[in-house]
mmCIF file of C-alpha atoms in Angstrom:
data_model
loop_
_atom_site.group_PDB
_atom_site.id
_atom_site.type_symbol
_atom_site.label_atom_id
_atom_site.label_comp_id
_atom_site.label_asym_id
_atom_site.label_seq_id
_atom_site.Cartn_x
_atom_site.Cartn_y
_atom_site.Cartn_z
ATOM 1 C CA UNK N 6 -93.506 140.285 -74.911
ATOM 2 C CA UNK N 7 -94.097 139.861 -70.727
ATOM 3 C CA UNK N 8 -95.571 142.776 -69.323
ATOM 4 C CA UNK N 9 -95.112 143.336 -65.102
ATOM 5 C CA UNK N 10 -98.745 143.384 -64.311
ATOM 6 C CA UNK N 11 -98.567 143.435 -60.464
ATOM 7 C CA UNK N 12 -99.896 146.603 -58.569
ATOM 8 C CA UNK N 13 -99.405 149.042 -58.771
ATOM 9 C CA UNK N 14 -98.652 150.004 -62.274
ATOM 10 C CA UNK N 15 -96.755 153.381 -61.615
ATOM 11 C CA UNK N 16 -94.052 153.171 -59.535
ATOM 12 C CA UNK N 17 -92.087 155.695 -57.415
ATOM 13 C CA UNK N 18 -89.940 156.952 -60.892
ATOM 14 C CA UNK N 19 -92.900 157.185 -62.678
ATOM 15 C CA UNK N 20 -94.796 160.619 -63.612
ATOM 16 C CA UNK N 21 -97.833 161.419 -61.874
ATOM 17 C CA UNK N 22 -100.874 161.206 -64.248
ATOM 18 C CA UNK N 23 -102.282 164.611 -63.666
ATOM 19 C CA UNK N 24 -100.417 168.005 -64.034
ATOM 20 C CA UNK N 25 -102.231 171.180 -63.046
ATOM 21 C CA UNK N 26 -101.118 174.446 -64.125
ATOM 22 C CA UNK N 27 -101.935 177.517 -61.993
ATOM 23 C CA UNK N 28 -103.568 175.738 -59.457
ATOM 24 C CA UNK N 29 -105.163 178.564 -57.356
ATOM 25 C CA UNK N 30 -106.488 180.697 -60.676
ATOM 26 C CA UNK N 31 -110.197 181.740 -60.226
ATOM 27 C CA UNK N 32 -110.064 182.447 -64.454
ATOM 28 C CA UNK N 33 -113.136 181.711 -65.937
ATOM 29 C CA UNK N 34 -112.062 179.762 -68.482
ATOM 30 C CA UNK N 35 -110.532 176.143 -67.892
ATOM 31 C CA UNK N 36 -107.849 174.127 -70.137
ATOM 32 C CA UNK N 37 -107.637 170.507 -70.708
ATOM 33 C CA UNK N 38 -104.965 168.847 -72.149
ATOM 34 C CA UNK N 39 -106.015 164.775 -72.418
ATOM 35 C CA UNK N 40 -102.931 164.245 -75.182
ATOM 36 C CA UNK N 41 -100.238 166.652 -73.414
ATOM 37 C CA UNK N 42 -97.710 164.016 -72.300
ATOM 38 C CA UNK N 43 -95.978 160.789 -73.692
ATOM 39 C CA UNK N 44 -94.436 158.728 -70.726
ATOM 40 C CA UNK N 45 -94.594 154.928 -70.640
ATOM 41 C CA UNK N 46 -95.076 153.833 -66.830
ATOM 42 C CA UNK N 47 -91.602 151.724 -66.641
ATOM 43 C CA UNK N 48 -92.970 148.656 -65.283
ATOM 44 C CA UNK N 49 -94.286 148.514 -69.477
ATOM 45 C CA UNK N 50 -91.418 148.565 -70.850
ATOM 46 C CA UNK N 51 -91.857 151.318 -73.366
ATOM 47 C CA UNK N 52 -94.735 149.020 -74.940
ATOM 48 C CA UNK N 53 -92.466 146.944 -77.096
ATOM 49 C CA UNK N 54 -92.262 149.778 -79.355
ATOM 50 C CA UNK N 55 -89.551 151.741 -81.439
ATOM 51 C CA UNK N 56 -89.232 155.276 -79.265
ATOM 52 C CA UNK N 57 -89.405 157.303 -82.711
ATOM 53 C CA UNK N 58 -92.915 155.732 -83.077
ATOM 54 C CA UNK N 59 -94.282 156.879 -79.693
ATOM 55 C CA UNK N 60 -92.828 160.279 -79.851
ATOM 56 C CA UNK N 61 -94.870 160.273 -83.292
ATOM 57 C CA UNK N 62 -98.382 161.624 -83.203
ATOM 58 C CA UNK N 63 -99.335 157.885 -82.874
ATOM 59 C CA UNK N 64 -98.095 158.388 -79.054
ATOM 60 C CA UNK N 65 -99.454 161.942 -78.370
ATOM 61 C CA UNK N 66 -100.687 165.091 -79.859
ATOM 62 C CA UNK N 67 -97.431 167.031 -81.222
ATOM 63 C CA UNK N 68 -97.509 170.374 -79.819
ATOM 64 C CA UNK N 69 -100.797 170.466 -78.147
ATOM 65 C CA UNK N 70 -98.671 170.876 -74.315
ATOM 66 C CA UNK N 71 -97.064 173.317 -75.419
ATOM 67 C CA UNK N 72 -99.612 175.592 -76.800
ATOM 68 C CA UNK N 73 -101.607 175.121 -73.822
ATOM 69 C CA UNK N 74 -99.301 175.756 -71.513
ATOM 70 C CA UNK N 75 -98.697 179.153 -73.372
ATOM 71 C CA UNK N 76 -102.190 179.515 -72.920
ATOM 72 C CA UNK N 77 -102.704 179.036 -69.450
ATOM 73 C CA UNK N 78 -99.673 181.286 -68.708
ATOM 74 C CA UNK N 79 -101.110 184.424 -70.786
ATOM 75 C CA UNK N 80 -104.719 184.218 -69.374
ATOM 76 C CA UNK N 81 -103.437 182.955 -65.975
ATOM 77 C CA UNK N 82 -105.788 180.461 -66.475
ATOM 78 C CA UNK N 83 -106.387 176.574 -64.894
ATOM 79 C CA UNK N 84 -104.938 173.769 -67.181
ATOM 80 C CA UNK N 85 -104.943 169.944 -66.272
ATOM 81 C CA UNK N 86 -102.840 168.172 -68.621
ATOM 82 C CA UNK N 87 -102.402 164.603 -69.254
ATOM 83 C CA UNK N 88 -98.764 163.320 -68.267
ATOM 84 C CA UNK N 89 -99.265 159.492 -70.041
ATOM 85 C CA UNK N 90 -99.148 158.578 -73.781
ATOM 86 C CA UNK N 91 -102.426 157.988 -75.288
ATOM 87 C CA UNK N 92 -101.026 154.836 -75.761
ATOM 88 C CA UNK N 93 -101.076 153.608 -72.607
ATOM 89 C CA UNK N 94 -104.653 154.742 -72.262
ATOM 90 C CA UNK N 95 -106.618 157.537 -74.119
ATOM 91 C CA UNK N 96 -107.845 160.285 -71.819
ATOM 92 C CA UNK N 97 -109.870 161.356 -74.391
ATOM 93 C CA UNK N 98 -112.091 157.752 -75.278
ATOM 94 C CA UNK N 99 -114.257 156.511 -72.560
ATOM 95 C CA UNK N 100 -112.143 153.641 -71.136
ATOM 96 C CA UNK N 101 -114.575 150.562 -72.473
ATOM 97 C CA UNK N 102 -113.923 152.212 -76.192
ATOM 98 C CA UNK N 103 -111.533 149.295 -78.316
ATOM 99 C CA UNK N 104 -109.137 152.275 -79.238
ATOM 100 C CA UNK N 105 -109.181 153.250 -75.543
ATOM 101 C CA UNK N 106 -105.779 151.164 -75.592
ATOM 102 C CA UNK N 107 -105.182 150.101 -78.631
ATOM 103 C CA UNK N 108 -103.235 147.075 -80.429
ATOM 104 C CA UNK N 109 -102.134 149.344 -83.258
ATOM 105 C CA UNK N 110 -102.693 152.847 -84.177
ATOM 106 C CA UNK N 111 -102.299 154.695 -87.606
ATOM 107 C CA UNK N 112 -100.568 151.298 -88.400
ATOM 108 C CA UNK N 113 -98.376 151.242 -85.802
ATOM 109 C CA UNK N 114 -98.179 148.128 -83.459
ATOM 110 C CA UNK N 115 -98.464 148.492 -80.005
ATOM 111 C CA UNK N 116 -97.168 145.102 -78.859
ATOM 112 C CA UNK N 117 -97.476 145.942 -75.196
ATOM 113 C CA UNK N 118 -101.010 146.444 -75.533
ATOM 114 C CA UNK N 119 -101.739 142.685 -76.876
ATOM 115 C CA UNK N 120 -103.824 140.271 -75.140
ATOM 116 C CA UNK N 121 -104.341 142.311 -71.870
ATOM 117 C CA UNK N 122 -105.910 140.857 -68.462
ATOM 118 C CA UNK N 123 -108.807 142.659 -67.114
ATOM 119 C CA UNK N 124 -106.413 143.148 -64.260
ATOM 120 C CA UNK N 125 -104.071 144.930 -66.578
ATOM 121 C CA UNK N 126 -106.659 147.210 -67.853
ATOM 122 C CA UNK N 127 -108.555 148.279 -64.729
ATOM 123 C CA UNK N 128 -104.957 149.012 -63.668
ATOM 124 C CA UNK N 129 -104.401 151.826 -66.404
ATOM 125 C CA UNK N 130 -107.843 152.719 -65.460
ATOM 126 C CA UNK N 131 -107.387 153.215 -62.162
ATOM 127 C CA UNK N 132 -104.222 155.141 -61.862
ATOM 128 C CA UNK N 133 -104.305 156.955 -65.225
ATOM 129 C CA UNK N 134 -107.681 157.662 -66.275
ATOM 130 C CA UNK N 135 -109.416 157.977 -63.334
ATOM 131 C CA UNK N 136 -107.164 160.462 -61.763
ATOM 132 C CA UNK N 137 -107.213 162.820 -64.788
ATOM 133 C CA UNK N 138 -110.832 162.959 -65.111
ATOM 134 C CA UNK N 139 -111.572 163.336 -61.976
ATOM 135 C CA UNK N 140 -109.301 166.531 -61.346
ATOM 136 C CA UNK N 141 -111.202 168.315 -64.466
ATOM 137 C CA UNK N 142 -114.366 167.496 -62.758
ATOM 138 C CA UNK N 143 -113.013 168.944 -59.636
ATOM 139 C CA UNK N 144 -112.121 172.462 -61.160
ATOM 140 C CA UNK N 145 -114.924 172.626 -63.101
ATOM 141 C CA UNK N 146 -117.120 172.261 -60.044
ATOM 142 C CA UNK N 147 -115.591 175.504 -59.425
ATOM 143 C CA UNK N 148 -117.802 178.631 -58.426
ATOM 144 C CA UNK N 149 -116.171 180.549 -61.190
ATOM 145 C CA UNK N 150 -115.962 178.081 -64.189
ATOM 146 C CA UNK N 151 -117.525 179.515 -67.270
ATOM 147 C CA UNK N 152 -116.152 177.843 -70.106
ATOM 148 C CA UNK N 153 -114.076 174.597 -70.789
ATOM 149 C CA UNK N 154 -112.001 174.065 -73.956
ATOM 150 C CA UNK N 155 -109.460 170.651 -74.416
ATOM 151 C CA UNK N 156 -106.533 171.615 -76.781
ATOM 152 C CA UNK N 157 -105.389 168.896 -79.124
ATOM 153 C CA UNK N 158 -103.756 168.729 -82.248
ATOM 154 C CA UNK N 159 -104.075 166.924 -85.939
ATOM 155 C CA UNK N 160 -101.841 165.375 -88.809
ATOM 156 C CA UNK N 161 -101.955 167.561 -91.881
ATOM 157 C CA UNK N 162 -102.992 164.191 -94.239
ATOM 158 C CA UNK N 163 -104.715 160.994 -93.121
ATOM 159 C CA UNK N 164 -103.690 158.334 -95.342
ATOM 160 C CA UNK N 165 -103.882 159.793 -98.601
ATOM 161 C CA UNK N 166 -106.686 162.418 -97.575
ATOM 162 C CA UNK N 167 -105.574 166.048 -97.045
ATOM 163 C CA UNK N 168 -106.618 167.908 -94.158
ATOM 164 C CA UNK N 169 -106.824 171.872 -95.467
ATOM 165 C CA UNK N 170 -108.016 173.317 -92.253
ATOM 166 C CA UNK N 171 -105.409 175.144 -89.901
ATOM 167 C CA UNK N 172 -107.573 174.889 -87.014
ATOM 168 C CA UNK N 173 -111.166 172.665 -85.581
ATOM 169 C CA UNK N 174 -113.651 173.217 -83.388
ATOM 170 C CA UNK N 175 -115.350 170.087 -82.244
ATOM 171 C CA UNK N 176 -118.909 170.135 -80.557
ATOM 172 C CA UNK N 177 -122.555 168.644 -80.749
ATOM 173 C CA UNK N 178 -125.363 169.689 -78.576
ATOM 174 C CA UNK N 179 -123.649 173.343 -77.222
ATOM 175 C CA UNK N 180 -122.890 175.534 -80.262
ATOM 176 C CA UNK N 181 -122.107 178.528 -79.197
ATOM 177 C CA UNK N 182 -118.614 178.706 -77.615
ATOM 178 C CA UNK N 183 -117.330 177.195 -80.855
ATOM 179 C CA UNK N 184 -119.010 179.279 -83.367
ATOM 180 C CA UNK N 185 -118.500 182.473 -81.311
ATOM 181 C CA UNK N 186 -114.851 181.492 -81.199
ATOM 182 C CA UNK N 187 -114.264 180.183 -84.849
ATOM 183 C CA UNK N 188 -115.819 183.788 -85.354
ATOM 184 C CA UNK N 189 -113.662 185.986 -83.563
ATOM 185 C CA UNK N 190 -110.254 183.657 -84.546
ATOM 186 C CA UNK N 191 -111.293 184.326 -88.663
ATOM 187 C CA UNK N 192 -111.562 187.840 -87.601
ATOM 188 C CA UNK N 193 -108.031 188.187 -86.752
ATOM 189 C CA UNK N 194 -106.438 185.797 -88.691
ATOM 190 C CA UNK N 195 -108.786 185.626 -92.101
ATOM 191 C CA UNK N 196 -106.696 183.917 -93.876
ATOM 192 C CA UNK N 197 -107.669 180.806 -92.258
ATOM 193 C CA UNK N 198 -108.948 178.049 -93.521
ATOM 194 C CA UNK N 199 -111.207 176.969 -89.922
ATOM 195 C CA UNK N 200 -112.919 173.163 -89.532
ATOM 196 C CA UNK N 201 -116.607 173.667 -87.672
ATOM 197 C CA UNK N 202 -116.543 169.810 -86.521
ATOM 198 C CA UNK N 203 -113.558 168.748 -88.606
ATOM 199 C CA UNK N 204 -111.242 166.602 -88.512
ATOM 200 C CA UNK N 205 -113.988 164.313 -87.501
ATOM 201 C CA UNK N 206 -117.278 164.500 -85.916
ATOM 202 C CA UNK N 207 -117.833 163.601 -82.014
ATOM 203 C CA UNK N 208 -119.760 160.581 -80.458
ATOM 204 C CA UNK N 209 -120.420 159.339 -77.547
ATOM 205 C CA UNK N 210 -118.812 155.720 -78.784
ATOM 206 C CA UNK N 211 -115.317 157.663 -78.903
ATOM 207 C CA UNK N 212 -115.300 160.492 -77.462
ATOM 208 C CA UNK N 213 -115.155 161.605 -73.558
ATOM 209 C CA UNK N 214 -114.446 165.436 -73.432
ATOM 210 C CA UNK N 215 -117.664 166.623 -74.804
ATOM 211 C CA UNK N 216 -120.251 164.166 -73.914
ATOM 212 C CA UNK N 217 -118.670 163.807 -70.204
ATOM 213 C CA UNK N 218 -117.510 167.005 -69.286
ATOM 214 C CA UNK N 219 -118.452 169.641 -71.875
ATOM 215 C CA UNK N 220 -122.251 168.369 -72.175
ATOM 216 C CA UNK N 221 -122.111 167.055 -67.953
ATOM 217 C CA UNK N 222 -121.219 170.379 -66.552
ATOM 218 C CA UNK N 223 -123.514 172.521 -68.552
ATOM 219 C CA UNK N 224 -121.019 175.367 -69.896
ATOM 220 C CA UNK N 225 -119.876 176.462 -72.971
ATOM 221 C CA UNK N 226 -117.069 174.173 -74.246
ATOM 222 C CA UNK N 227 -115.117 173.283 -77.507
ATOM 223 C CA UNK N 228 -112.690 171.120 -78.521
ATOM 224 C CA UNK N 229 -110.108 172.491 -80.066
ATOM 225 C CA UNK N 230 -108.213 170.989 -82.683
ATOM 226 C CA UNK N 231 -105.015 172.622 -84.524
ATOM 227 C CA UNK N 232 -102.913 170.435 -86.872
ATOM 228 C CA UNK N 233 -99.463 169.864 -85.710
ATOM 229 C CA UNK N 234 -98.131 171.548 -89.356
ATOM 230 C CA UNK N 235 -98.751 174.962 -87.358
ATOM 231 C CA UNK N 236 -97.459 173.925 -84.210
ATOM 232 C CA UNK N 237 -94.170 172.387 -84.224
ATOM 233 C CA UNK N 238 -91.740 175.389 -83.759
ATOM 234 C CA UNK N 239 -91.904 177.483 -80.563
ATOM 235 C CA UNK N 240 -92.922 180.428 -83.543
ATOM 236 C CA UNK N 241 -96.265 178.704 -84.108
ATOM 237 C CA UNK N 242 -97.174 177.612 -80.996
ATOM 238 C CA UNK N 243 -96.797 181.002 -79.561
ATOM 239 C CA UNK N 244 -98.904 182.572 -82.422
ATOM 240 C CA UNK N 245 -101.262 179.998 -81.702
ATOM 241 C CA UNK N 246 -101.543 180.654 -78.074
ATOM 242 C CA UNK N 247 -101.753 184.034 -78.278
ATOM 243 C CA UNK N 248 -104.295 183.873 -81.249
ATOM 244 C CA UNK N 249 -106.277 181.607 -78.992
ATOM 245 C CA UNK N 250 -105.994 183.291 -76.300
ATOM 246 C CA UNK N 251 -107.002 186.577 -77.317
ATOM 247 C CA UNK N 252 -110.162 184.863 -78.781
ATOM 248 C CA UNK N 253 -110.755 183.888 -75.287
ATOM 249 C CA UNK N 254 -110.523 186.935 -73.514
ATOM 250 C CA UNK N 255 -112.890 188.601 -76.183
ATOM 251 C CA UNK N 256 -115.356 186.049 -75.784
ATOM 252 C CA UNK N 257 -115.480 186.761 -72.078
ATOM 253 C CA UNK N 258 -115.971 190.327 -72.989
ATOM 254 C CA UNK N 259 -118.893 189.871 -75.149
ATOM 255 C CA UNK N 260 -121.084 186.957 -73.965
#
């Protein structure tokens, strides 16, 4: 497969990489969305793959837009979400990581992402990743900021493991934003089943969110994870979001 690699990779018909939802909102709390989009700059050529495959959860995470946009409308809160497939680059690995663009995922080829020039990568770099991170850093720099949480979404099964828990809460060193919110979402909702750092455990090999933001600016943060079972009909996205998002606003109450 011949990829254009001349500069710049997105062109005038292409998405910009960085969306951000109510802009001017001093809310407390600020959303990140790494996995929210699925685009394929065009001068890529859809990565040489089948379109049901990267509208899969191999290409993004299934829902996870959605419920955060929900989100950010009910607490009138800041959300920067992700326009690119995770594909093209992952938002969410630091951009040296091997599955930061990766040559197959979940078993899925990615032919477009074989044998790639340094010029090729430092191009998704540059005018994907960079531009993303650096917009949560600017609104967490934010006089207000006192929380950051990245909404994401999981596959029920991996391989031939099940995955029982409805919802995750990912963290390391800061504990307390995802314990006090695992808490007050099993309140409501007790007949959850709720992950404390499932469906995997966060490093600073593969992950970016924590370590680099979470950890960097000093608040209270979680990842959240909910798996994409719950979240594929505008019904369970919007219990979701509201679910989440009155876990939020209680937080803010009591710490």
């Amino acid at each position: 497969m011949t990829l254009d690699t001349t500069r710049p990779l997105l062109g005038a018909d292409d998405p910009a990489p960085v969306t951000v939802l109510n802009p001017d909102s001093n809310h407390p709390v600020l959303l990140v969305c790494e996995h929210a989009g699925r685009a394929v700059p065009q001068a890529l050529n859809g990565l040489g793959m089948k379109a049901d495959d990267r509208d899969s959860h191999v290409g993004w995470d299934i829902g996870a837009e959605a419920v955060t946009r929900l989100m950010a409308e009910t607490l009138n809160a800041p959300a920067v979400l992700q326009s690119y497939s995770r594909l093209v680059i992952d938002c969410n690995r630091p951009p040296e990581a091997p599955d930061a663009i990766p040559e197959s995922n979940h078993g899925v080829s990615v032919p477009g992402n074989r044998a790639l020039d340094n010029a090729a990568r430092v191009a998704r770099v540059r005018e994907i990743f960079e531009p993303f991170q650096e917009k949560v850093a600017e609104y967490l720099r934010q006089p207000s900021r006192r929380m950051v949480l990245a909404i994401h979404s999981f596959t029920p099964t991996l391989g031939k493991t099940s995955r029982p828990w409805e919802i995750g809460f990912l963290f390391r060193h800061e504990t307390h934003a995802s314990t006090h919110l695992a808490r007050l979402v099993q309140e409501a909702r007790p007949e959850l089943t709720i992950g404390m750092n499932e469906p995997y455990q966060i490093d600073d090999e593969s992950d970016w969110f924590v370590p680099q933001h979470g950890e960097a600016s000093g608040l209270p943060h979680s990842l959240i994870e909910i798996r994409n079972d719950q979240i594929r009909d505008s019904q369970g996205r919007a219990a979701w979001a509201e679910t989440l998002s009155t876990a939020i606003n209680r937080y803010l109450k009591e710490v």
